[in-house]
Amino acid sequence: MIVINADIPSPDSAQPDVMSRAPHAAVVRPVLYRPGDGADRALLLDLLLSGDVREVHDLIDDQLVELVRCLRPGDPLTEGQLSAAVDELGGGAERRHFGTWVWYPWSGRLVHVLPEREFRRVRTDRNRDKITSAEQERLLGCRIGVIGLSVGNSAALTCVMEGVGGSFRLADFDQLGLSNLNRLRAGVHDLGVPKTVLCARQMYEIAPYLDVELWSEGITEDSVEAFFGDAVHPLDLLIEECDTPWVKVAAREHARARRVPVLMDANDRGLLDVERFDEEPDRPLFHGRGGDLTSRDVRGLDPAGAMAYLLQVCDESRLSPGMTDALGRIGRTLSSWPQLASGVMLGGALVTDTARRVLLDRPVASGRYYVDLEELIGAVPALVGMGAVS
């Protein structure tokens, strides 16, 4: 809805032509205004007077009602009791001065939401008690790194939706292209946007109180160590989904040295790799499938050697028929690796579910797991489960 208040002008007034404004191509983080603070209230008024706001969404009353329902699920409240409970939670402040106004410069939207703790309580309420309140708090204190933002985009967004992680580091050097739209949740208006920026914006639009760091140059020899953070801000878990062989190896070398668990979905036959370097600091990379090659060795391989190494660590003999057929045609009749949206979305689910259990110290063993939908849902119904290959 559009808000029109006595001291807050309508954003429709003096609105310039939207198409004439330069796009906020590099803007990633939303601006949070807390109008209970006089300084923030003045800044919010300046924003509304600027003409930059295209839409104002204010459903704070509905959110307060949801908060009451979350806190008092067994109380059969009358309308009057519900209204009184909402007023009590509002603390006596004017509604427009309660909570947080979130400004998304890239879309021109200004959104009124609950304060951080209450927002997170309501947004994750339907997780209970598959995830308990105490577990949710613990998960929100975790920092997750994601390298590669095709499958990694799905994994990051699913983690955010489920409340797995409150801080993230995103790394990818690429921009969104038209051919990415077969598997990334984005629109044609996002073409050309760095994949890190796209993913961070999507995450903030779900959960504006997140902390997201971007590594839009991707991972390099100079940056890989810093990506894992320092003693104060270390990674708790790494999701590795990139295509560059030496980065895959270098990331695992650093993860093993830092005792950071690594998850990887290969986007073929539902292959999920789990490497519990937190529990097994001497575990060989890729379950030993990579041999003794270091990241420096892999970086020196020619294209044919790099491809052979990738096939070795991904276990070429267990690839799907479609992927096996594609291997000999990449660069001739196929432009790159084939990937489907269904596989990417499945990968996001597999990674998020496993990440949650790892971060909560549930028993999850290192190994290579397959959730092959063509085997699980085939021509002949069967009672089958997820297969694992250590």
PDB file of N, CA and C in Angstrom, residues 82-121:
ATOM      1  N   LEU A  82      -7.238  -9.065  20.515  1.00  0.00           N
ATOM      2  CA  LEU A  82      -6.159  -9.078  19.523  1.00  0.00           C
ATOM      3  C   LEU A  82      -5.643  -7.672  19.279  1.00  0.00           C
ATOM      4  N   SER A  83      -6.558  -6.724  19.160  1.00  0.00           N
ATOM      5  CA  SER A  83      -6.165  -5.331  18.939  1.00  0.00           C
ATOM      6  C   SER A  83      -5.361  -4.796  20.122  1.00  0.00           C
ATOM      7  N   ALA A  84      -5.784  -5.152  21.345  1.00  0.00           N
ATOM      8  CA  ALA A  84      -5.060  -4.700  22.535  1.00  0.00           C
ATOM      9  C   ALA A  84      -3.663  -5.317  22.582  1.00  0.00           C
ATOM     10  N   ALA A  85      -3.571  -6.596  22.209  1.00  0.00           N
ATOM     11  CA  ALA A  85      -2.267  -7.262  22.208  1.00  0.00           C
ATOM     12  C   ALA A  85      -1.333  -6.626  21.183  1.00  0.00           C
ATOM     13  N   VAL A  86      -1.880  -6.265  20.018  1.00  0.00           N
ATOM     14  CA  VAL A  86      -1.078  -5.600  18.988  1.00  0.00           C
ATOM     15  C   VAL A  86      -0.580  -4.261  19.500  1.00  0.00           C
ATOM     16  N   ASP A  87      -1.453  -3.496  20.150  1.00  0.00           N
ATOM     17  CA  ASP A  87      -1.058  -2.189  20.673  1.00  0.00           C
ATOM     18  C   ASP A  87       0.031  -2.330  21.733  1.00  0.00           C
ATOM     19  N   GLU A  88      -0.073  -3.374  22.548  1.00  0.00           N
ATOM     20  CA  GLU A  88       0.928  -3.596  23.585  1.00  0.00           C
ATOM     21  C   GLU A  88       2.293  -3.904  22.967  1.00  0.00           C
ATOM     22  N   LEU A  89       2.302  -4.742  21.926  1.00  0.00           N
ATOM     23  CA  LEU A  89       3.568  -5.052  21.262  1.00  0.00           C
ATOM     24  C   LEU A  89       4.161  -3.832  20.577  1.00  0.00           C
ATOM     25  N   GLY A  90       3.300  -2.938  20.124  1.00  0.00           N
ATOM     26  CA  GLY A  90       3.774  -1.719  19.480  1.00  0.00           C
ATOM     27  C   GLY A  90       4.405  -0.740  20.445  1.00  0.00           C
ATOM     28  N   GLY A  91       4.266  -0.980  21.733  1.00  0.00           N
ATOM     29  CA  GLY A  91       4.933  -0.159  22.740  1.00  0.00           C
ATOM     30  C   GLY A  91       4.417   1.250  22.846  1.00  0.00           C
ATOM     31  N   GLY A  92       3.214   1.498  22.323  1.00  0.00           N
ATOM     32  CA  GLY A  92       2.643   2.826  22.419  1.00  0.00           C
ATOM     33  C   GLY A  92       3.125   3.811  21.367  1.00  0.00           C
ATOM     34  N   ALA A  93       4.029   3.379  20.525  1.00  0.00           N
ATOM     35  CA  ALA A  93       4.531   4.282  19.479  1.00  0.00           C
ATOM     36  C   ALA A  93       3.539   4.366  18.324  1.00  0.00           C
ATOM     37  N   GLU A  94       3.578   5.496  17.620  1.00  0.00           N
ATOM     38  CA  GLU A  94       2.806   5.572  16.376  1.00  0.00           C
ATOM     39  C   GLU A  94       3.298   4.469  15.444  1.00  0.00           C
ATOM     40  N   ARG A  95       2.365   3.863  14.748  1.00  0.00           N
ATOM     41  CA  ARG A  95       2.740   2.725  13.905  1.00  0.00           C
ATOM     42  C   ARG A  95       3.846   3.086  12.912  1.00  0.00           C
ATOM     43  N   ARG A  96       3.755   4.267  12.334  1.00  0.00           N
ATOM     44  CA  ARG A  96       4.760   4.629  11.324  1.00  0.00           C
ATOM     45  C   ARG A  96       6.136   4.830  11.933  1.00  0.00           C
ATOM     46  N   HIS A  97       6.184   5.010  13.252  1.00  0.00           N
ATOM     47  CA  HIS A  97       7.458   5.200  13.946  1.00  0.00           C
ATOM     48  C   HIS A  97       7.921   3.924  14.647  1.00  0.00           C
ATOM     49  N   PHE A  98       7.228   2.832  14.424  1.00  0.00           N
ATOM     50  CA  PHE A  98       7.566   1.557  15.053  1.00  0.00           C
ATOM     51  C   PHE A  98       8.331   0.673  14.076  1.00  0.00           C
ATOM     52  N   GLY A  99       9.262  -0.123  14.608  1.00  0.00           N
ATOM     53  CA  GLY A  99       9.958  -1.086  13.765  1.00  0.00           C
ATOM     54  C   GLY A  99      10.991  -0.455  12.865  1.00  0.00           C
ATOM     55  N   THR A 100      11.115  -0.988  11.645  1.00  0.00           N
ATOM     56  CA  THR A 100      12.158  -0.577  10.707  1.00  0.00           C
ATOM     57  C   THR A 100      11.562  -0.352   9.325  1.00  0.00           C
ATOM     58  N   TRP A 101      12.008   0.717   8.683  1.00  0.00           N
ATOM     59  CA  TRP A 101      11.693   0.934   7.270  1.00  0.00           C
ATOM     60  C   TRP A 101      12.923   0.514   6.462  1.00  0.00           C
ATOM     61  N   VAL A 102      12.731  -0.375   5.518  1.00  0.00           N
ATOM     62  CA  VAL A 102      13.832  -0.917   4.718  1.00  0.00           C
ATOM     63  C   VAL A 102      13.752  -0.322   3.316  1.00  0.00           C
ATOM     64  N   TRP A 103      14.831   0.341   2.919  1.00  0.00           N
ATOM     65  CA  TRP A 103      14.893   0.988   1.602  1.00  0.00           C
ATOM     66  C   TRP A 103      15.751   0.142   0.675  1.00  0.00           C
ATOM     67  N   TYR A 104      15.131  -0.331  -0.426  1.00  0.00           N
ATOM     68  CA  TYR A 104      15.819  -1.119  -1.446  1.00  0.00           C
ATOM     69  C   TYR A 104      16.076  -0.211  -2.650  1.00  0.00           C
ATOM     70  N   PRO A 105      17.276   0.382  -2.744  1.00  0.00           N
ATOM     71  CA  PRO A 105      17.529   1.353  -3.818  1.00  0.00           C
ATOM     72  C   PRO A 105      17.384   0.770  -5.217  1.00  0.00           C
ATOM     73  N   TRP A 106      17.718  -0.525  -5.409  1.00  0.00           N
ATOM     74  CA  TRP A 106      17.693  -1.101  -6.747  1.00  0.00           C
ATOM     75  C   TRP A 106      16.283  -1.263  -7.299  1.00  0.00           C
ATOM     76  N   SER A 107      15.286  -1.329  -6.439  1.00  0.00           N
ATOM     77  CA  SER A 107      13.904  -1.465  -6.918  1.00  0.00           C
ATOM     78  C   SER A 107      13.054  -0.237  -6.630  1.00  0.00           C
ATOM     79  N   GLY A 108      13.571   0.670  -5.810  1.00  0.00           N
ATOM     80  CA  GLY A 108      12.796   1.843  -5.442  1.00  0.00           C
ATOM     81  C   GLY A 108      11.697   1.556  -4.437  1.00  0.00           C
ATOM     82  N   ARG A 109      11.809   0.428  -3.718  1.00  0.00           N
ATOM     83  CA  ARG A 109      10.775   0.053  -2.749  1.00  0.00           C
ATOM     84  C   ARG A 109      11.207   0.404  -1.323  1.00  0.00           C
ATOM     85  N   LEU A 110      10.243   0.892  -0.565  1.00  0.00           N
ATOM     86  CA  LEU A 110      10.423   1.175   0.853  1.00  0.00           C
ATOM     87  C   LEU A 110       9.413   0.306   1.606  1.00  0.00           C
ATOM     88  N   VAL A 111       9.926  -0.541   2.507  1.00  0.00           N
ATOM     89  CA  VAL A 111       9.091  -1.553   3.142  1.00  0.00           C
ATOM     90  C   VAL A 111       9.169  -1.423   4.660  1.00  0.00           C
ATOM     91  N   HIS A 112       8.011  -1.456   5.310  1.00  0.00           N
ATOM     92  CA  HIS A 112       7.915  -1.343   6.764  1.00  0.00           C
ATOM     93  C   HIS A 112       7.864  -2.741   7.365  1.00  0.00           C
ATOM     94  N   VAL A 113       8.827  -3.060   8.237  1.00  0.00           N
ATOM     95  CA  VAL A 113       8.889  -4.405   8.831  1.00  0.00           C
ATOM     96  C   VAL A 113       9.072  -4.310  10.343  1.00  0.00           C
ATOM     97  N   LEU A 114       8.861  -5.446  11.002  1.00  0.00           N
ATOM     98  CA  LEU A 114       9.054  -5.545  12.438  1.00  0.00           C
ATOM     99  C   LEU A 114      10.514  -5.332  12.818  1.00  0.00           C
ATOM    100  N   PRO A 115      10.775  -4.987  14.086  1.00  0.00           N
ATOM    101  CA  PRO A 115      12.168  -4.941  14.548  1.00  0.00           C
ATOM    102  C   PRO A 115      12.838  -6.299  14.349  1.00  0.00           C
ATOM    103  N   GLU A 116      14.172  -6.298  14.369  1.00  0.00           N
ATOM    104  CA  GLU A 116      14.925  -7.478  13.940  1.00  0.00           C
ATOM    105  C   GLU A 116      14.522  -8.761  14.659  1.00  0.00           C
ATOM    106  N   ARG A 117      14.514  -8.754  15.979  1.00  0.00           N
ATOM    107  CA  ARG A 117      14.223  -9.985  16.712  1.00  0.00           C
ATOM    108  C   ARG A 117      12.807 -10.485  16.415  1.00  0.00           C
ATOM    109  N   GLU A 118      11.854  -9.569  16.413  1.00  0.00           N
ATOM    110  CA  GLU A 118      10.463  -9.943  16.160  1.00  0.00           C
ATOM    111  C   GLU A 118      10.266 -10.374  14.712  1.00  0.00           C
ATOM    112  N   PHE A 119      10.961  -9.704  13.798  1.00  0.00           N
ATOM    113  CA  PHE A 119      10.890 -10.078  12.391  1.00  0.00           C
ATOM    114  C   PHE A 119      11.351 -11.522  12.196  1.00  0.00           C
ATOM    115  N   ARG A 120      12.493 -11.851  12.765  1.00  0.00           N
ATOM    116  CA  ARG A 120      13.030 -13.199  12.606  1.00  0.00           C
ATOM    117  C   ARG A 120      12.131 -14.226  13.298  1.00  0.00           C
ATOM    118  N   ARG A 121      11.525 -13.834  14.420  1.00  0.00           N
ATOM    119  CA  ARG A 121      10.632 -14.755  15.130  1.00  0.00           C
ATOM    120  C   ARG A 121       9.440 -15.130  14.252  1.00  0.00           C
TER     121      ARG A 121
END
